[in-house]
Amino acid sequence: MKPSVRVGRFFDELEGRRGGPALIFEGKSYSFGDLDDLSRRYAGGLAAMGIQPGDRIAVLTDPCPEAVIALLGHYRLGALHVPVNTRYRAAEIAHILRDSGARAILTQAGSAADDEAARLPQTEPPRHRIVIDPSGASPPSGDVRFDRLLEWEPLRGARPRDADTAMLIYTSGTTGPSKGVALSFQAIFDNTLAVTNLWRFSSDDRVAIALPLFHVHGLCLGVHGALLHGSTMLLYEKFDARRIVECFARDGATVFQGVPTMYVRLLEELARSPEAGSMLSGGRLFTAGSAALSAEDFATFEAATGHRILERYGMSETLFTFSNLYEDRRPGTVGIPVPGCDARVVDDGGREAGEGEPGELLVRSNGMMTGYWNRAAETSASFRGGWFATGDVVRRGPDSFLTVVGRKSIDFIKSGGFKISSREIEDVLLRHEAVKEVAVIGVPDRVWGERVVAAVVLNPGARAASEAEVLRDLSAFCSRFLADYKRPREVRLCEELPRNAMGKVQKHEIRKSIG
């Protein structure tokens, strides 16, 4: 059998370093040896429960040491790690559990996400429920406490193969129900190494991670990047600008990875606390992704800290395909292809777009997904002659540096680093008895990138109300079905929606009227 080079290197980092600090969370430190031992025990506990290689385990937790231990334990056993957005509501969670066929779900006692998971329909198939609860309280009947699984004998045996599926990352459902993106060990390790080598990661780095671990940004570039290089993870349950500033001054952080919304909050902290600039200046690297960073914020951060933020580009299906260079960071661009990746920019006719001309981005990547889970037809439809069609419109500039200018479809919204489907929100709003018609769009917003706006036509019998009243009512209604970041932040009441001669709603006209 061909040796598992990627899997081997990954586990060699855990087994070879042993005493070095791998993860620090709320003052508690875990060595590489701790993570190795605990993940082996956790995997042994799963095996005793009947979980087998190839089974899927849904993970509905905020960033915490247990989430990292579970990831490594799933890898040890050969079970597929299925992270779930902790802001999802019960219906969204239920879809992922059904689609993945998860045999178990890992949650945190007392969390909002756990409350949503508890609301799952009784018709859901039975599955093991593992609960993280530091209080030590007895879980409900049938549940298993996470720490009890750590009491089992460590799992021994063969490592998974490079070609095996490591995880399923679920898309945001921008083209219908969310799909599971199957990523192999080879794709994750090859791509993560390609990017973090560019960024000069080393065992001397201390990486501040305040990103969620249900997305490839924090999970791959953050957790896997640190583990592959023997760096120390400074893990935070949630992002807090002041704590991030302090971790550079107090805890010796060298790297921070964030989304543009986080940098807006950091700039607000810099404006409040002039000393924060010198505290951040001691870092080595600041990166941004998942949405476009404004050139103004880039310049302001550089002036305050001396650091030029390094932007990159990626998506779940391809992982990270573009990055600015360590030595050459150009504001407003996402850089050039990462080693092992390639790109085309094509016009509507499929011809190569010239320099400066907008076109759709097609990519090939060393981080390419194996496919959408159990969706062969949709997997095939997402490729054009071996190239993955991203749906993003870009321009190629001097030296092949790429600038993202928007989405090919107006039905995609990017807010706070999340991709959002306007159709999903529209489908929920149309269930409201007062709504006759609705069109949801994203409009530019400095903090969030785009904010969600709903243009609404009320039913004739609906009570006349102000836009603010309608917004409160519809937002409360959406909270029963959708994650909070998907709810409309603004409502515009209309007599009718603009349509073309074929009756199609012209969302660009709505956006133009809002400005």
Short mmCIF file of C-alpha atoms in Angstrom, two decimals:
data_model
loop_
_atom_site.label_atom_id
_atom_site.label_comp_id
_atom_site.label_asym_id
_atom_site.label_seq_id
_atom_site.Cartn_x
_atom_site.Cartn_y
_atom_site.Cartn_z
CA MET A 1 0.00 0.00 0.00
CA LYS A 2 1.25 3.50 -0.82
CA PRO A 3 2.40 5.23 2.39
CA SER A 4 0.18 7.92 3.90
CA VAL A 5 2.62 10.80 3.59
CA ARG A 6 0.21 13.57 4.57
CA VAL A 7 -1.53 11.69 7.37
CA GLY A 8 1.84 10.52 8.59
CA ARG A 9 3.29 14.01 8.83
CA PHE A 10 0.21 15.28 10.63
CA PHE A 11 0.27 12.64 13.35
CA ASP A 12 4.06 12.73 13.54
CA GLU A 13 3.77 16.35 14.70
CA LEU A 14 1.53 15.25 17.56
CA GLU A 15 3.57 12.20 18.52
CA GLY A 16 7.02 13.71 18.03
CA ARG A 17 6.71 17.00 19.89
CA ARG A 18 4.96 15.69 23.01
CA GLY A 19 6.03 18.31 25.57
CA GLY A 20 5.65 21.47 23.51
CA PRO A 21 2.62 23.75 24.10
CA ALA A 22 0.02 22.99 21.42
CA LEU A 23 -3.11 24.75 22.69
CA ILE A 24 -3.88 27.34 25.34
CA PHE A 25 -7.49 28.10 26.30
CA GLU A 26 -8.66 30.26 29.20
CA GLY A 27 -5.31 29.86 30.95
CA LYS A 28 -5.13 26.08 30.59
CA SER A 29 -2.33 24.64 28.46
CA TYR A 30 -2.36 21.39 26.48
CA SER A 31 0.86 19.90 25.12
CA PHE A 32 1.06 18.02 21.82
CA GLY A 33 1.33 14.88 23.91
CA ASP A 34 -1.87 15.81 25.78
CA LEU A 35 -3.79 16.24 22.52
CA ASP A 36 -2.42 12.96 21.22
CA ASP A 37 -3.27 11.00 24.37
CA LEU A 38 -6.72 12.53 24.89
CA SER A 39 -7.73 12.13 21.25
CA ARG A 40 -6.68 8.47 21.31
CA ARG A 41 -8.77 7.89 24.44
CA TYR A 42 -11.75 9.72 22.94
CA ALA A 43 -11.44 7.58 19.80
CA GLY A 44 -11.32 4.48 21.98
CA GLY A 45 -14.52 5.59 23.71
CA LEU A 46 -16.25 6.15 20.37
CA ALA A 47 -15.21 2.70 19.18
CA ALA A 48 -16.67 1.21 22.37
CA MET A 49 -19.96 2.98 21.56
CA GLY A 50 -20.02 1.25 18.19
CA ILE A 51 -18.81 4.17 16.04
CA GLN A 52 -16.86 2.78 13.08
CA PRO A 53 -14.56 4.16 10.38
CA GLY A 54 -16.66 5.99 7.80
CA ASP A 55 -19.39 6.98 10.26
CA ARG A 56 -20.21 10.69 10.43
CA ILE A 57 -20.11 12.68 13.68
CA ALA A 58 -21.75 16.12 13.78
CA VAL A 59 -19.96 18.69 15.95
CA LEU A 60 -22.04 21.58 17.28
CA THR A 61 -19.66 23.41 19.59
CA ASP A 62 -18.00 26.75 20.05
CA PRO A 63 -14.18 26.79 19.88
CA CYS A 64 -12.83 24.86 22.87
CA PRO A 65 -10.14 22.24 23.58
CA GLU A 66 -12.75 19.46 23.38
CA ALA A 67 -13.54 20.45 19.78
CA VAL A 68 -9.87 20.00 18.81
CA ILE A 69 -9.58 16.73 20.73
CA ALA A 70 -12.73 15.48 18.99
CA LEU A 71 -11.36 16.44 15.57
CA LEU A 72 -8.19 14.44 16.18
CA GLY A 73 -10.12 11.55 17.68
CA HIS A 74 -12.39 11.36 14.66
CA TYR A 75 -9.30 11.31 12.46
CA ARG A 76 -7.75 8.53 14.55
CA LEU A 77 -10.85 6.39 14.25
CA GLY A 78 -11.50 7.21 10.60
CA ALA A 79 -14.90 8.77 11.37
CA LEU A 80 -15.89 11.83 9.32
CA HIS A 81 -15.82 15.14 11.19
CA VAL A 82 -18.98 17.16 10.38
CA PRO A 83 -18.80 20.66 11.92
CA VAL A 84 -22.14 22.49 12.18
CA ASN A 85 -22.67 26.24 12.40
CA THR A 86 -23.50 26.96 16.06
CA ARG A 87 -25.82 29.79 15.04
CA TYR A 88 -28.10 27.49 13.08
CA ARG A 89 -31.67 26.84 14.16
CA ALA A 90 -33.20 23.40 14.63
CA ALA A 91 -34.45 23.07 11.04
CA GLU A 92 -31.01 23.91 9.63
CA ILE A 93 -29.31 21.46 12.01
CA ALA A 94 -31.86 18.74 11.20
CA HIS A 95 -31.11 19.03 7.47
CA ILE A 96 -27.37 18.48 8.02
CA LEU A 97 -27.95 15.53 10.34
CA ARG A 98 -30.31 13.89 7.85
CA ASP A 99 -28.15 14.61 4.82
CA SER A 100 -24.92 13.39 6.41
CA GLY A 101 -26.54 10.43 8.16
CA ALA A 102 -24.64 11.36 11.33
CA ARG A 103 -24.33 8.51 13.85
CA ALA A 104 -23.56 10.91 16.71
CA ILE A 105 -23.72 14.58 17.61
CA LEU A 106 -21.33 16.42 19.94
CA THR A 107 -22.76 19.47 21.74
CA GLN A 108 -22.05 21.78 24.69
CA ALA A 109 -24.46 21.66 27.63
CA GLY A 110 -26.32 24.92 28.20
CA SER A 111 -25.35 26.50 24.88
CA ALA A 112 -27.85 28.08 22.50
CA ALA A 113 -26.80 25.53 19.87
CA ASP A 114 -27.54 22.67 22.26
CA ASP A 115 -30.97 24.16 22.94
CA GLU A 116 -31.65 24.18 19.20
CA ALA A 117 -30.45 20.59 18.86
CA ALA A 118 -32.85 19.60 21.64
CA ARG A 119 -35.73 20.92 19.49
CA LEU A 120 -35.05 18.48 16.66
CA PRO A 121 -38.22 16.72 15.46
CA GLN A 122 -38.99 13.44 17.20
CA THR A 123 -39.02 11.79 13.77
CA GLU A 124 -35.25 12.26 13.53
CA PRO A 125 -33.45 8.89 13.55
CA PRO A 126 -31.88 7.93 16.90
CA ARG A 127 -28.22 8.82 17.25
CA HIS A 128 -25.65 9.00 20.02
CA ARG A 129 -25.51 12.35 21.79
CA ILE A 130 -22.20 13.35 23.38
CA VAL A 131 -22.25 16.35 25.72
CA ILE A 132 -19.39 18.61 26.80
CA ASP A 133 -20.23 19.75 30.34
CA PRO A 134 -17.37 20.98 32.57
CA SER A 135 -19.78 21.13 35.52
CA GLY A 136 -19.74 17.35 35.77
CA ALA A 137 -23.52 17.19 36.04
CA SER A 138 -25.23 13.96 35.06
CA PRO A 139 -26.50 14.22 31.48
CA PRO A 140 -30.07 13.31 30.47
CA SER A 141 -30.77 9.62 30.10
CA GLY A 142 -29.10 8.19 27.02
CA ASP A 143 -26.57 11.00 26.65
CA VAL A 144 -22.83 10.42 27.10
CA ARG A 145 -20.54 12.91 28.82
CA PHE A 146 -17.48 13.82 26.76
CA ASP A 147 -15.10 13.40 29.68
CA ARG A 148 -16.33 9.84 30.27
CA LEU A 149 -15.11 8.90 26.80
CA LEU A 150 -11.63 10.03 27.84
CA GLU A 151 -11.55 7.22 30.42
CA TRP A 152 -11.29 4.49 27.78
CA GLU A 153 -8.12 2.75 26.70
CA PRO A 154 -6.37 4.69 23.92
CA LEU A 155 -7.21 3.55 20.39
CA ARG A 156 -4.32 1.79 18.68
CA GLY A 157 -4.05 0.74 15.07
CA ALA A 158 -3.57 1.95 11.52
CA ARG A 159 -3.93 5.58 10.53
CA PRO A 160 -6.45 6.60 7.85
CA ARG A 161 -5.24 6.85 4.25
CA ASP A 162 -4.52 10.11 2.47
CA ALA A 163 -7.41 9.53 0.04
CA ASP A 164 -9.94 8.89 2.82
CA THR A 165 -12.56 11.54 3.53
CA ALA A 166 -11.59 13.54 6.61
CA MET A 167 -14.57 15.87 6.97
CA LEU A 168 -17.81 17.13 5.52
CA ILE A 169 -18.11 20.93 5.51
CA TYR A 170 -21.65 22.05 4.76
CA THR A 171 -22.16 24.97 2.39
CA SER A 172 -24.34 27.93 3.28
CA GLY A 173 -27.15 26.75 1.01
CA THR A 174 -26.73 29.56 -1.52
CA THR A 175 -28.07 27.40 -4.37
CA GLY A 176 -30.69 25.40 -2.45
CA PRO A 177 -30.36 23.08 0.56
CA SER A 178 -26.85 23.12 2.01
CA LYS A 179 -24.54 20.46 0.59
CA GLY A 180 -21.82 18.50 2.32
CA VAL A 181 -18.39 19.22 0.83
CA ALA A 182 -16.28 16.05 1.18
CA LEU A 183 -12.61 16.87 1.80
CA SER A 184 -9.88 14.24 1.89
CA PHE A 185 -6.90 14.23 4.22
CA GLN A 186 -4.67 14.82 1.22
CA ALA A 187 -6.61 17.90 0.13
CA ILE A 188 -6.63 19.43 3.62
CA PHE A 189 -2.97 18.79 4.39
CA ASP A 190 -1.53 19.63 0.94
CA ASN A 191 -3.47 22.88 0.67
CA THR A 192 -2.96 23.99 4.26
CA LEU A 193 0.78 23.40 3.98
CA ALA A 194 0.96 25.27 0.67
CA VAL A 195 -0.65 28.35 2.20
CA THR A 196 1.04 28.31 5.60
CA ASN A 197 4.44 27.70 4.02
CA LEU A 198 3.85 30.87 2.00
CA TRP A 199 3.06 32.63 5.25
CA ARG A 200 6.21 31.25 6.92
CA PHE A 201 4.51 29.39 9.74
CA SER A 202 6.92 27.73 12.18
CA SER A 203 7.08 26.12 15.61
CA ASP A 204 7.97 29.56 16.99
CA ASP A 205 4.54 30.94 16.09
CA ARG A 206 1.70 31.46 18.55
CA VAL A 207 -1.49 31.69 16.49
CA ALA A 208 -4.47 33.59 17.91
CA ILE A 209 -7.61 31.77 16.76
CA ALA A 210 -10.94 33.51 17.42
CA LEU A 211 -12.65 32.20 14.29
CA PRO A 212 -15.44 29.59 14.50
CA LEU A 213 -14.33 26.00 13.95
CA PHE A 214 -17.28 25.08 11.73
CA HIS A 215 -15.72 26.78 8.71
CA VAL A 216 -12.55 25.98 6.75
CA HIS A 217 -10.99 29.33 7.64
CA GLY A 218 -10.50 28.66 11.35
CA LEU A 219 -10.50 24.88 11.10
CA CYS A 220 -7.98 24.42 8.27
CA LEU A 221 -5.73 27.49 8.22
CA GLY A 222 -6.03 27.95 11.98
CA VAL A 223 -6.08 24.55 13.70
CA HIS A 224 -4.50 22.39 10.97
CA GLY A 225 -1.98 25.07 10.07
CA ALA A 226 -0.75 25.28 13.66
CA LEU A 227 -0.64 21.51 14.15
CA LEU A 228 1.23 20.86 10.90
CA HIS A 229 3.96 23.33 11.86
CA GLY A 230 4.07 22.63 15.59
CA SER A 231 2.83 26.16 16.37
CA THR A 232 0.94 27.02 19.56
CA MET A 233 -2.79 27.75 19.25
CA LEU A 234 -4.14 30.56 21.45
CA LEU A 235 -7.79 29.56 21.21
CA TYR A 236 -10.73 31.84 22.02
CA GLU A 237 -14.37 30.84 22.38
CA LYS A 238 -15.43 34.02 20.62
CA PHE A 239 -13.84 37.12 19.14
CA ASP A 240 -13.27 40.09 21.43
CA ALA A 241 -11.11 42.89 20.05
CA ARG A 242 -9.60 43.88 23.41
CA ARG A 243 -8.65 40.29 24.27
CA ILE A 244 -6.96 39.87 20.89
CA VAL A 245 -4.92 43.03 21.45
CA GLU A 246 -3.95 41.83 24.92
CA CYS A 247 -2.93 38.38 23.72
CA PHE A 248 -0.23 39.96 21.54
CA ALA A 249 1.14 41.96 24.46
CA ARG A 250 0.65 39.42 27.26
CA ASP A 251 0.69 35.98 25.61
CA GLY A 252 3.20 36.57 22.85
CA ALA A 253 0.83 35.99 19.92
CA THR A 254 2.60 36.27 16.57
CA VAL A 255 -0.22 35.54 14.07
CA PHE A 256 -3.88 36.57 13.83
CA GLN A 257 -6.31 35.31 11.20
CA GLY A 258 -9.60 37.17 10.86
CA VAL A 259 -12.43 38.33 8.64
CA PRO A 260 -12.93 42.00 7.68
CA THR A 261 -15.63 42.48 10.33
CA MET A 262 -13.07 41.56 13.00
CA TYR A 263 -10.64 44.13 11.64
CA VAL A 264 -13.33 46.81 11.82
CA ARG A 265 -13.70 45.97 15.53
CA LEU A 266 -9.93 46.01 16.00
CA LEU A 267 -9.77 49.45 14.37
CA GLU A 268 -12.47 50.65 16.77
CA GLU A 269 -10.34 49.35 19.65
CA LEU A 270 -7.29 51.09 18.20
CA ALA A 271 -9.26 54.36 18.09
CA ARG A 272 -10.30 53.95 21.74
CA SER A 273 -6.91 52.82 23.02
CA PRO A 274 -3.90 54.43 21.32
CA GLU A 275 -1.55 51.99 23.11
CA ALA A 276 -3.23 49.09 21.29
CA GLY A 277 -1.28 49.90 18.12
CA SER A 278 2.08 49.30 19.78
CA MET A 279 0.72 46.12 21.42
CA LEU A 280 -0.26 44.69 18.02
CA SER A 281 2.92 45.91 16.36
CA GLY A 282 4.88 43.14 18.07
CA GLY A 283 3.09 40.50 16.00
CA ARG A 284 4.47 38.87 12.87
CA LEU A 285 1.47 38.40 10.58
CA PHE A 286 -2.16 39.49 10.22
CA THR A 287 -4.30 37.82 7.54
CA ALA A 288 -7.84 38.37 6.28
CA GLY A 289 -10.27 36.35 4.19
CA SER A 290 -13.86 35.17 3.66
CA ALA A 291 -14.89 38.63 2.39
CA ALA A 292 -13.32 41.72 0.87
CA LEU A 293 -11.29 44.02 3.12
CA SER A 294 -11.61 47.72 2.28
CA ALA A 295 -8.49 49.55 1.14
CA GLU A 296 -9.28 52.24 3.75
CA ASP A 297 -9.24 49.73 6.61
CA PHE A 298 -6.02 48.21 5.22
CA ALA A 299 -4.34 51.63 5.27
CA THR A 300 -5.67 52.61 8.72
CA PHE A 301 -4.49 49.33 10.28
CA GLU A 302 -1.05 49.73 8.72
CA ALA A 303 -0.75 53.30 9.99
CA ALA A 304 -1.68 52.23 13.54
CA THR A 305 0.33 49.00 13.80
CA GLY A 306 2.95 49.01 11.06
CA HIS A 307 1.46 45.79 9.63
CA ARG A 308 0.09 45.31 6.14
CA ILE A 309 -2.78 42.80 6.32
CA LEU A 310 -2.26 39.80 4.04
CA GLU A 311 -5.46 38.90 2.15
CA ARG A 312 -6.27 35.54 0.60
CA TYR A 313 -9.17 33.84 -1.19
CA GLY A 314 -10.82 30.44 -0.86
CA MET A 315 -14.01 28.48 -0.47
CA SER A 316 -15.11 25.17 1.04
CA GLU A 317 -15.09 23.31 -2.27
CA THR A 318 -11.54 24.27 -3.26
CA LEU A 319 -9.99 25.41 0.02
CA PHE A 320 -7.50 28.28 -0.39
CA THR A 321 -6.54 29.11 -3.96
CA PHE A 322 -5.18 32.69 -3.92
CA SER A 323 -2.97 34.58 -1.51
CA ASN A 324 -1.00 37.78 -1.42
CA LEU A 325 2.72 37.17 -1.07
CA TYR A 326 4.45 37.49 2.27
CA GLU A 327 6.75 40.10 0.76
CA ASP A 328 4.15 41.78 -1.48
CA ARG A 329 0.71 42.61 -0.05
CA ARG A 330 -1.49 44.74 -2.26
CA PRO A 331 -4.65 46.27 -0.76
CA GLY A 332 -7.88 45.36 -2.51
CA THR A 333 -6.44 42.18 -4.04
CA VAL A 334 -6.45 38.51 -2.98
CA GLY A 335 -3.07 37.84 -4.58
CA ILE A 336 -1.90 35.15 -6.98
CA PRO A 337 -2.50 31.37 -7.14
CA VAL A 338 -1.23 29.37 -4.17
CA PRO A 339 1.33 26.68 -5.15
CA GLY A 340 -0.64 23.69 -6.41
CA CYS A 341 -3.53 25.86 -7.61
CA ASP A 342 -4.38 27.42 -10.95
CA ALA A 343 -7.05 29.78 -12.25
CA ARG A 344 -8.86 31.07 -15.32
CA VAL A 345 -10.90 34.27 -15.67
CA VAL A 346 -13.54 33.88 -18.39
CA ASP A 347 -16.22 36.09 -19.94
CA ASP A 348 -19.83 35.04 -20.53
CA GLY A 349 -18.78 33.21 -23.69
CA GLY A 350 -16.16 31.15 -21.87
CA ARG A 351 -13.24 33.07 -23.43
CA GLU A 352 -10.27 34.25 -21.42
CA ALA A 353 -10.87 37.77 -20.10
CA GLY A 354 -8.11 40.28 -20.66
CA GLU A 355 -6.20 42.10 -17.93
CA GLY A 356 -8.55 44.44 -16.09
CA GLU A 357 -11.67 42.90 -17.64
CA PRO A 358 -14.24 41.32 -15.28
CA GLY A 359 -14.95 37.62 -15.65
CA GLU A 360 -15.97 34.54 -13.69
CA LEU A 361 -13.23 32.82 -11.71
CA LEU A 362 -12.62 29.14 -12.48
CA VAL A 363 -10.09 27.27 -10.36
CA ARG A 364 -8.19 23.99 -10.00
CA SER A 365 -6.76 23.26 -6.60
CA ASN A 366 -4.69 20.88 -4.50
CA GLY A 367 -7.49 21.37 -1.95
CA MET A 368 -10.31 20.33 -4.27
CA MET A 369 -13.25 18.54 -2.74
CA THR A 370 -13.87 14.89 -3.53
CA GLY A 371 -17.44 15.99 -4.31
CA TYR A 372 -20.71 16.97 -2.72
CA TRP A 373 -21.86 14.24 -0.32
CA ASN A 374 -24.26 11.89 -2.14
CA ARG A 375 -24.87 14.48 -4.89
CA ALA A 376 -23.10 13.27 -8.00
CA ALA A 377 -25.17 15.36 -10.42
CA GLU A 378 -24.58 18.60 -8.52
CA THR A 379 -20.88 17.80 -8.22
CA SER A 380 -20.63 17.34 -11.97
CA ALA A 381 -22.59 20.54 -12.66
CA SER A 382 -20.18 22.62 -10.57
CA PHE A 383 -17.25 21.90 -12.93
CA ARG A 384 -16.49 23.09 -16.46
CA GLY A 385 -13.95 20.90 -18.18
CA GLY A 386 -12.22 20.06 -14.92
CA TRP A 387 -12.34 23.62 -13.58
CA PHE A 388 -14.52 24.49 -10.57
CA ALA A 389 -16.85 27.41 -11.30
CA THR A 390 -16.71 29.67 -8.23
CA GLY A 391 -19.50 32.08 -9.20
CA ASP A 392 -17.24 34.99 -8.19
CA VAL A 393 -16.54 37.81 -10.66
CA VAL A 394 -12.92 38.97 -10.60
CA ARG A 395 -10.41 41.11 -12.47
CA ARG A 396 -6.81 40.11 -13.13
CA GLY A 397 -4.45 43.01 -12.60
CA PRO A 398 -0.71 43.59 -13.01
CA ASP A 399 1.48 40.57 -12.16
CA SER A 400 -1.69 38.41 -12.18
CA PHE A 401 -2.86 39.76 -8.81
CA LEU A 402 -6.61 39.17 -8.56
CA THR A 403 -9.35 41.49 -7.31
CA VAL A 404 -12.80 40.14 -6.43
CA VAL A 405 -15.48 42.53 -7.70
CA GLY A 406 -18.67 40.67 -6.77
CA ARG A 407 -20.81 37.62 -7.30
CA LYS A 408 -22.11 36.40 -10.62
CA SER A 409 -25.53 36.05 -9.02
CA ILE A 410 -27.26 38.79 -7.05
CA ASP A 411 -28.86 36.01 -4.99
CA PHE A 412 -25.63 35.56 -3.03
CA ILE A 413 -24.99 37.80 -0.03
CA LYS A 414 -21.71 37.95 1.90
CA SER A 415 -22.15 39.34 5.40
CA GLY A 416 -19.67 39.09 8.25
CA GLY A 417 -17.69 36.44 6.39
CA PHE A 418 -20.75 34.22 5.84
CA LYS A 419 -22.30 33.34 2.48
CA ILE A 420 -26.07 33.76 2.62
CA SER A 421 -28.77 32.64 0.22
CA SER A 422 -31.38 35.33 -0.43
CA ARG A 423 -33.72 32.60 -1.64
CA GLU A 424 -33.58 30.80 1.72
CA ILE A 425 -34.61 34.00 3.53
CA GLU A 426 -37.32 34.74 0.98
CA ASP A 427 -38.80 31.26 1.42
CA VAL A 428 -39.10 31.86 5.17
CA LEU A 429 -40.54 35.38 4.85
CA LEU A 430 -43.20 34.19 2.40
CA ARG A 431 -44.58 31.94 5.16
CA HIS A 432 -45.52 35.05 7.14
CA GLU A 433 -49.22 35.82 6.80
CA ALA A 434 -48.63 39.53 6.14
CA VAL A 435 -46.14 39.05 3.27
CA LYS A 436 -47.42 38.88 -0.27
CA GLU A 437 -44.11 39.24 -2.13
CA VAL A 438 -40.53 39.70 -1.05
CA ALA A 439 -37.08 40.13 -2.58
CA VAL A 440 -33.96 39.90 -0.41
CA ILE A 441 -30.70 41.54 -1.43
CA GLY A 442 -27.36 42.53 0.07
CA VAL A 443 -26.32 46.18 0.15
CA PRO A 444 -22.83 47.50 0.94
CA ASP A 445 -22.01 47.88 4.62
CA ARG A 446 -18.62 48.86 6.05
CA VAL A 447 -18.80 46.62 9.11
CA TRP A 448 -20.44 43.51 7.65
CA GLY A 449 -19.42 43.78 3.99
CA GLU A 450 -23.09 43.53 3.04
CA ARG A 451 -26.22 43.81 5.14
CA VAL A 452 -29.40 41.86 4.45
CA VAL A 453 -32.30 44.00 3.19
CA ALA A 454 -35.81 42.75 2.40
CA ALA A 455 -38.08 44.58 -0.09
CA VAL A 456 -41.58 43.58 1.00
CA VAL A 457 -45.04 43.85 -0.55
CA LEU A 458 -47.67 43.32 2.15
CA ASN A 459 -50.92 41.45 1.64
CA PRO A 460 -53.95 43.74 1.11
CA GLY A 461 -55.42 42.73 4.46
CA ALA A 462 -52.24 43.34 6.44
CA ARG A 463 -52.25 46.07 9.06
CA ALA A 464 -50.56 49.24 7.89
CA ALA A 465 -47.31 49.58 9.79
CA SER A 466 -44.03 51.44 9.62
CA GLU A 467 -40.94 49.81 8.14
CA ALA A 468 -39.43 49.64 11.62
CA GLU A 469 -42.46 47.74 12.95
CA VAL A 470 -42.46 45.35 10.00
CA LEU A 471 -38.72 44.75 10.49
CA ARG A 472 -39.23 43.84 14.16
CA ASP A 473 -42.08 41.49 13.30
CA LEU A 474 -40.30 39.76 10.39
CA SER A 475 -37.01 39.51 12.27
CA ALA A 476 -38.75 37.80 15.19
CA PHE A 477 -40.49 35.46 12.74
CA CYS A 478 -37.20 34.58 11.01
CA SER A 479 -35.54 33.83 14.36
CA ARG A 480 -37.67 30.69 14.60
CA PHE A 481 -36.18 29.25 11.41
CA LEU A 482 -32.88 30.96 10.53
CA ALA A 483 -29.51 31.71 12.08
CA ASP A 484 -29.38 35.28 13.38
CA TYR A 485 -26.92 36.53 10.76
CA LYS A 486 -29.44 35.64 8.01
CA ARG A 487 -32.22 37.85 9.38
CA PRO A 488 -33.04 41.10 7.51
CA ARG A 489 -31.40 44.17 9.02
CA GLU A 490 -33.58 46.53 7.03
CA VAL A 491 -37.04 46.39 5.42
CA ARG A 492 -38.29 48.48 2.51
CA LEU A 493 -42.06 48.45 1.97
CA CYS A 494 -43.07 48.51 -1.70
CA GLU A 495 -46.33 48.77 -3.59
CA GLU A 496 -44.89 46.25 -6.04
CA LEU A 497 -41.54 44.70 -6.91
CA PRO A 498 -39.83 45.83 -10.14
CA ARG A 499 -40.03 43.14 -12.83
CA ASN A 500 -38.89 42.74 -16.42
CA ALA A 501 -41.07 41.82 -19.39
CA MET A 502 -40.82 38.14 -18.46
CA GLY A 503 -42.01 38.81 -14.92
CA LYS A 504 -38.62 38.24 -13.28
CA VAL A 505 -37.89 40.42 -10.24
CA GLN A 506 -35.15 42.93 -11.04
CA LYS A 507 -33.11 42.92 -7.86
CA HIS A 508 -30.50 45.24 -9.31
CA GLU A 509 -33.21 47.93 -9.54
CA ILE A 510 -34.07 47.40 -5.88
CA ARG A 511 -30.42 47.70 -4.93
CA LYS A 512 -30.07 50.84 -7.05
CA SER A 513 -33.07 52.46 -5.30
CA ILE A 514 -31.60 51.74 -1.86
CA GLY A 515 -28.18 53.05 -2.83
#
